Amino acid sequence: MRLEDFNNGLTTQLAVLTFLSVNGKTLILRRDHDPEDFMYGMHVAPGGKIESGETPEHAARREYFEETDLTLGNICYRGFVLFDNKERQFRGKPAKSNYLVHIFTSTLYSGELKKKDAGTPFWVLNSQLKQLKMEIGDYQLIDILESSVTLKHRVILNDHLARIEAFD
């Protein structure tokens, strides 16, 4: 399937995620600020929605700073992942949007790490990343990031499993 041909009837939001890895550790957020957040208790890479007029790179840098107080140095675009939420339920209700997420990696930063409203940031050994409580599709995303493959994938999610397909 080509990305241009994708249409499952849901709107698609544009977003970013950035994985900062330094000395064998990756910075992760534990979503623990708002118990009403459907991601409460989960672990995620810092990121968020792309604002109108913003480039994905600018959004990645802005979101990272907003969520951690860190300024990213180098930033490498790794590609995109389309989170296909047609079969998902959030708090017992059907999903309203898919997410087309631009993925970045970085190995340099400046600033002092601070807890913000997005959650509690902490460093985790890369070898222990997949032991954290995450959305099911994120485990497969980590596997792909560990390779040198450019991301052009669709993650089809329901409440219990994720299947991943590469776009043409």
PDB file of C-alpha atoms in Angstrom:
ATOM      1  CA  MET A   1       0.000   0.000   0.000  1.00  0.00           C
ATOM      2  CA  ARG A   2       1.111   3.558  -0.677  1.00  0.00           C
ATOM      3  CA  LEU A   3       0.574   6.256   1.938  1.00  0.00           C
ATOM      4  CA  GLU A   4      -1.286   8.321  -0.671  1.00  0.00           C
ATOM      5  CA  ASP A   5      -3.859   5.517  -0.995  1.00  0.00           C
ATOM      6  CA  PHE A   6      -4.552   5.197   2.735  1.00  0.00           C
ATOM      7  CA  ASN A   7      -8.045   6.158   3.876  1.00  0.00           C
ATOM      8  CA  ASN A   8      -9.832   4.395   6.718  1.00  0.00           C
ATOM      9  CA  GLY A   9     -12.485   7.059   7.304  1.00  0.00           C
ATOM     10  CA  LEU A  10     -10.788   8.702  10.305  1.00  0.00           C
ATOM     11  CA  THR A  11      -9.057  12.078  10.279  1.00  0.00           C
ATOM     12  CA  THR A  12      -5.276  11.991  10.536  1.00  0.00           C
ATOM     13  CA  GLN A  13      -3.342  14.131  13.015  1.00  0.00           C
ATOM     14  CA  LEU A  14       0.319  15.018  12.380  1.00  0.00           C
ATOM     15  CA  ALA A  15       2.690  14.438  15.275  1.00  0.00           C
ATOM     16  CA  VAL A  16       6.340  13.838  16.226  1.00  0.00           C
ATOM     17  CA  LEU A  17       8.282  11.558  18.569  1.00  0.00           C
ATOM     18  CA  THR A  18      11.968  11.920  19.382  1.00  0.00           C
ATOM     19  CA  PHE A  19      14.178   9.271  20.926  1.00  0.00           C
ATOM     20  CA  LEU A  20      17.216  10.807  22.678  1.00  0.00           C
ATOM     21  CA  SER A  21      19.843   8.128  23.328  1.00  0.00           C
ATOM     22  CA  VAL A  22      23.107   8.882  25.130  1.00  0.00           C
ATOM     23  CA  ASN A  23      25.655   6.392  26.504  1.00  0.00           C
ATOM     24  CA  GLY A  24      23.389   3.368  26.071  1.00  0.00           C
ATOM     25  CA  LYS A  25      20.361   5.026  27.696  1.00  0.00           C
ATOM     26  CA  THR A  26      17.213   6.595  26.258  1.00  0.00           C
ATOM     27  CA  LEU A  27      15.165   9.367  27.840  1.00  0.00           C
ATOM     28  CA  ILE A  28      11.532   8.294  28.327  1.00  0.00           C
ATOM     29  CA  LEU A  29       8.496   9.968  29.914  1.00  0.00           C
ATOM     30  CA  ARG A  30       6.208   8.207  32.351  1.00  0.00           C
ATOM     31  CA  ARG A  31       2.744   9.706  31.772  1.00  0.00           C
ATOM     32  CA  ASP A  32       1.755  10.260  35.402  1.00  0.00           C
ATOM     33  CA  HIS A  33       0.354  13.778  35.530  1.00  0.00           C
ATOM     34  CA  ASP A  34      -3.343  13.292  34.744  1.00  0.00           C
ATOM     35  CA  PRO A  35      -5.190  10.123  35.789  1.00  0.00           C
ATOM     36  CA  GLU A  36      -7.850  10.970  33.162  1.00  0.00           C
ATOM     37  CA  ASP A  37      -5.239  10.766  30.374  1.00  0.00           C
ATOM     38  CA  PHE A  38      -5.778   7.563  28.362  1.00  0.00           C
ATOM     39  CA  MET A  39      -1.976   7.157  28.375  1.00  0.00           C
ATOM     40  CA  TYR A  40      -1.743   7.451  32.175  1.00  0.00           C
ATOM     41  CA  GLY A  41       0.894   5.068  33.535  1.00  0.00           C
ATOM     42  CA  MET A  42       2.398   4.421  30.103  1.00  0.00           C
ATOM     43  CA  HIS A  43       5.937   5.194  28.959  1.00  0.00           C
ATOM     44  CA  VAL A  44       6.517   7.247  25.828  1.00  0.00           C
ATOM     45  CA  ALA A  45       9.193   9.140  23.977  1.00  0.00           C
ATOM     46  CA  PRO A  46       8.714  12.912  24.199  1.00  0.00           C
ATOM     47  CA  GLY A  47       6.617  14.307  21.389  1.00  0.00           C
ATOM     48  CA  GLY A  48       3.265  15.705  20.397  1.00  0.00           C
ATOM     49  CA  LYS A  49       1.184  17.292  17.694  1.00  0.00           C
ATOM     50  CA  ILE A  50       2.624  19.437  14.917  1.00  0.00           C
ATOM     51  CA  GLU A  51       1.170  22.943  15.040  1.00  0.00           C
ATOM     52  CA  SER A  52      -0.090  24.793  11.982  1.00  0.00           C
ATOM     53  CA  GLY A  53       2.801  26.169   9.895  1.00  0.00           C
ATOM     54  CA  GLU A  54       5.403  24.146  11.805  1.00  0.00           C
ATOM     55  CA  THR A  55       7.893  21.767  10.213  1.00  0.00           C
ATOM     56  CA  PRO A  56       8.239  18.314  11.761  1.00  0.00           C
ATOM     57  CA  GLU A  57      11.796  19.145  12.900  1.00  0.00           C
ATOM     58  CA  HIS A  58      10.700  22.361  14.583  1.00  0.00           C
ATOM     59  CA  ALA A  59       7.821  20.525  16.284  1.00  0.00           C
ATOM     60  CA  ALA A  60      10.212  17.807  17.504  1.00  0.00           C
ATOM     61  CA  ARG A  61      12.539  20.373  19.054  1.00  0.00           C
ATOM     62  CA  ARG A  62       9.677  22.412  20.541  1.00  0.00           C
ATOM     63  CA  GLU A  63       7.877  19.384  22.015  1.00  0.00           C
ATOM     64  CA  TYR A  64      11.115  18.001  23.454  1.00  0.00           C
ATOM     65  CA  PHE A  65      11.860  21.265  25.212  1.00  0.00           C
ATOM     66  CA  GLU A  66       8.266  21.672  26.429  1.00  0.00           C
ATOM     67  CA  GLU A  67       8.243  18.174  27.920  1.00  0.00           C
ATOM     68  CA  THR A  68      11.778  17.928  29.339  1.00  0.00           C
ATOM     69  CA  ASP A  69      13.384  21.408  29.411  1.00  0.00           C
ATOM     70  CA  LEU A  70      16.189  19.961  27.258  1.00  0.00           C
ATOM     71  CA  THR A  71      17.373  21.462  23.978  1.00  0.00           C
ATOM     72  CA  LEU A  72      18.240  18.860  21.373  1.00  0.00           C
ATOM     73  CA  GLY A  73      21.564  19.121  19.561  1.00  0.00           C
ATOM     74  CA  ASN A  74      21.794  16.936  16.486  1.00  0.00           C
ATOM     75  CA  ILE A  75      18.517  15.565  15.206  1.00  0.00           C
ATOM     76  CA  CYS A  76      18.102  12.828  12.629  1.00  0.00           C
ATOM     77  CA  TYR A  77      14.871  12.219  10.719  1.00  0.00           C
ATOM     78  CA  ARG A  78      14.190   8.473  10.697  1.00  0.00           C
ATOM     79  CA  GLY A  79      10.944   8.485   8.738  1.00  0.00           C
ATOM     80  CA  PHE A  80       7.289   8.198   9.655  1.00  0.00           C
ATOM     81  CA  VAL A  81       4.824   5.751  11.142  1.00  0.00           C
ATOM     82  CA  LEU A  82       1.084   5.871  10.547  1.00  0.00           C
ATOM     83  CA  PHE A  83      -0.786   4.687  13.629  1.00  0.00           C
ATOM     84  CA  ASP A  84      -3.998   3.293  12.119  1.00  0.00           C
ATOM     85  CA  ASN A  85      -6.547   3.546  14.926  1.00  0.00           C
ATOM     86  CA  LYS A  86      -9.663   2.404  13.058  1.00  0.00           C
ATOM     87  CA  GLU A  87     -10.003  -0.691  15.272  1.00  0.00           C
ATOM     88  CA  ARG A  88      -9.003   1.049  18.543  1.00  0.00           C
ATOM     89  CA  GLN A  89     -11.101   2.010  21.517  1.00  0.00           C
ATOM     90  CA  PHE A  90     -10.154   4.778  23.937  1.00  0.00           C
ATOM     91  CA  ARG A  91     -12.035   4.588  27.232  1.00  0.00           C
ATOM     92  CA  GLY A  92     -14.657   2.416  25.562  1.00  0.00           C
ATOM     93  CA  LYS A  93     -15.209   4.797  22.637  1.00  0.00           C
ATOM     94  CA  PRO A  94     -14.006   4.423  19.044  1.00  0.00           C
ATOM     95  CA  ALA A  95     -10.871   6.361  18.130  1.00  0.00           C
ATOM     96  CA  LYS A  96     -11.479   9.641  16.297  1.00  0.00           C
ATOM     97  CA  SER A  97      -8.095  10.026  14.619  1.00  0.00           C
ATOM     98  CA  ASN A  98      -5.123   8.235  13.164  1.00  0.00           C
ATOM     99  CA  TYR A  99      -1.680   9.664  13.846  1.00  0.00           C
ATOM    100  CA  LEU A 100       0.969  10.185  11.184  1.00  0.00           C
ATOM    101  CA  VAL A 101       4.045  10.446  13.399  1.00  0.00           C
ATOM    102  CA  HIS A 102       7.398  11.736  12.188  1.00  0.00           C
ATOM    103  CA  ILE A 103      10.167   9.949  14.085  1.00  0.00           C
ATOM    104  CA  PHE A 104      13.464  11.553  15.051  1.00  0.00           C
ATOM    105  CA  THR A 105      16.507  10.375  16.963  1.00  0.00           C
ATOM    106  CA  SER A 106      19.170  12.428  18.691  1.00  0.00           C
ATOM    107  CA  THR A 107      22.350  11.831  20.658  1.00  0.00           C
ATOM    108  CA  LEU A 108      23.146  15.357  21.892  1.00  0.00           C
ATOM    109  CA  TYR A 109      21.351  17.739  24.214  1.00  0.00           C
ATOM    110  CA  SER A 110      21.898  20.677  26.538  1.00  0.00           C
ATOM    111  CA  GLY A 111      20.038  21.905  29.591  1.00  0.00           C
ATOM    112  CA  GLU A 112      18.890  20.418  32.858  1.00  0.00           C
ATOM    113  CA  LEU A 113      16.202  17.744  32.853  1.00  0.00           C
ATOM    114  CA  LYS A 114      12.990  18.816  34.613  1.00  0.00           C
ATOM    115  CA  LYS A 115       9.626  17.229  35.278  1.00  0.00           C
ATOM    116  CA  LYS A 116       6.860  18.944  33.334  1.00  0.00           C
ATOM    117  CA  ASP A 117       3.108  18.443  32.908  1.00  0.00           C
ATOM    118  CA  ALA A 118       3.660  15.791  30.221  1.00  0.00           C
ATOM    119  CA  GLY A 119       5.050  13.360  32.786  1.00  0.00           C
ATOM    120  CA  THR A 120       8.156  12.285  34.644  1.00  0.00           C
ATOM    121  CA  PRO A 121      11.255  11.986  32.449  1.00  0.00           C
ATOM    122  CA  PHE A 122      13.890   9.392  33.281  1.00  0.00           C
ATOM    123  CA  TRP A 123      16.796   7.604  31.633  1.00  0.00           C
ATOM    124  CA  VAL A 124      16.446   3.884  30.949  1.00  0.00           C
ATOM    125  CA  LEU A 125      19.019   1.437  29.612  1.00  0.00           C
ATOM    126  CA  ASN A 126      18.335   0.722  25.944  1.00  0.00           C
ATOM    127  CA  SER A 127      18.345  -2.984  26.749  1.00  0.00           C
ATOM    128  CA  GLN A 128      15.440  -2.406  29.172  1.00  0.00           C
ATOM    129  CA  LEU A 129      13.242  -0.179  26.990  1.00  0.00           C
ATOM    130  CA  LYS A 130      10.906  -2.971  25.958  1.00  0.00           C
ATOM    131  CA  GLN A 131      10.359  -3.973  29.600  1.00  0.00           C
ATOM    132  CA  LEU A 132       8.483  -0.711  30.234  1.00  0.00           C
ATOM    133  CA  LYS A 133       4.699  -0.435  29.984  1.00  0.00           C
ATOM    134  CA  MET A 134       4.108   1.051  26.521  1.00  0.00           C
ATOM    135  CA  GLU A 135       1.527   1.097  23.783  1.00  0.00           C
ATOM    136  CA  ILE A 136       1.815  -2.187  21.909  1.00  0.00           C
ATOM    137  CA  GLY A 137       2.906  -0.554  18.641  1.00  0.00           C
ATOM    138  CA  ASP A 138       5.818   1.192  20.377  1.00  0.00           C
ATOM    139  CA  TYR A 139       7.586  -2.109  21.024  1.00  0.00           C
ATOM    140  CA  GLN A 140       7.691  -2.787  17.284  1.00  0.00           C
ATOM    141  CA  LEU A 141       8.772   0.787  16.626  1.00  0.00           C
ATOM    142  CA  ILE A 142      11.757   0.294  18.934  1.00  0.00           C
ATOM    143  CA  ASP A 143      12.758  -2.830  17.000  1.00  0.00           C
ATOM    144  CA  ILE A 144      12.721  -0.889  13.727  1.00  0.00           C
ATOM    145  CA  LEU A 145      14.679   2.021  15.232  1.00  0.00           C
ATOM    146  CA  GLU A 146      17.407  -0.390  16.314  1.00  0.00           C
ATOM    147  CA  SER A 147      17.952  -1.220  12.637  1.00  0.00           C
ATOM    148  CA  SER A 148      19.131   1.221   9.989  1.00  0.00           C
ATOM    149  CA  VAL A 149      15.823   1.039   8.105  1.00  0.00           C
ATOM    150  CA  THR A 150      14.065   4.264   7.130  1.00  0.00           C
ATOM    151  CA  LEU A 151      10.626   4.197   8.713  1.00  0.00           C
ATOM    152  CA  LYS A 152       7.701   4.131   6.281  1.00  0.00           C
ATOM    153  CA  HIS A 153       5.330   1.902   8.177  1.00  0.00           C
ATOM    154  CA  ARG A 154       1.685   1.507   9.108  1.00  0.00           C
ATOM    155  CA  VAL A 155       0.947   0.162  12.577  1.00  0.00           C
ATOM    156  CA  ILE A 156      -2.557  -1.304  12.701  1.00  0.00           C
ATOM    157  CA  LEU A 157      -3.746  -1.287  16.279  1.00  0.00           C
ATOM    158  CA  ASN A 158      -6.602  -2.689  18.267  1.00  0.00           C
ATOM    159  CA  ASP A 159      -6.811  -3.051  22.019  1.00  0.00           C
ATOM    160  CA  HIS A 160      -4.754  -6.242  22.187  1.00  0.00           C
ATOM    161  CA  LEU A 161      -2.262  -6.408  19.341  1.00  0.00           C
ATOM    162  CA  ALA A 162      -0.413  -4.479  16.708  1.00  0.00           C
ATOM    163  CA  ARG A 163       0.475  -5.509  13.225  1.00  0.00           C
ATOM    164  CA  ILE A 164       3.019  -3.580  11.208  1.00  0.00           C
ATOM    165  CA  GLU A 165       3.272  -3.190   7.440  1.00  0.00           C
ATOM    166  CA  ALA A 166       5.736  -1.254   5.318  1.00  0.00           C
ATOM    167  CA  PHE A 167       4.440   1.277   2.801  1.00  0.00           C
ATOM    168  CA  ASP A 168       5.656   0.934  -0.800  1.00  0.00           C
TER     169      ASP A 168
END
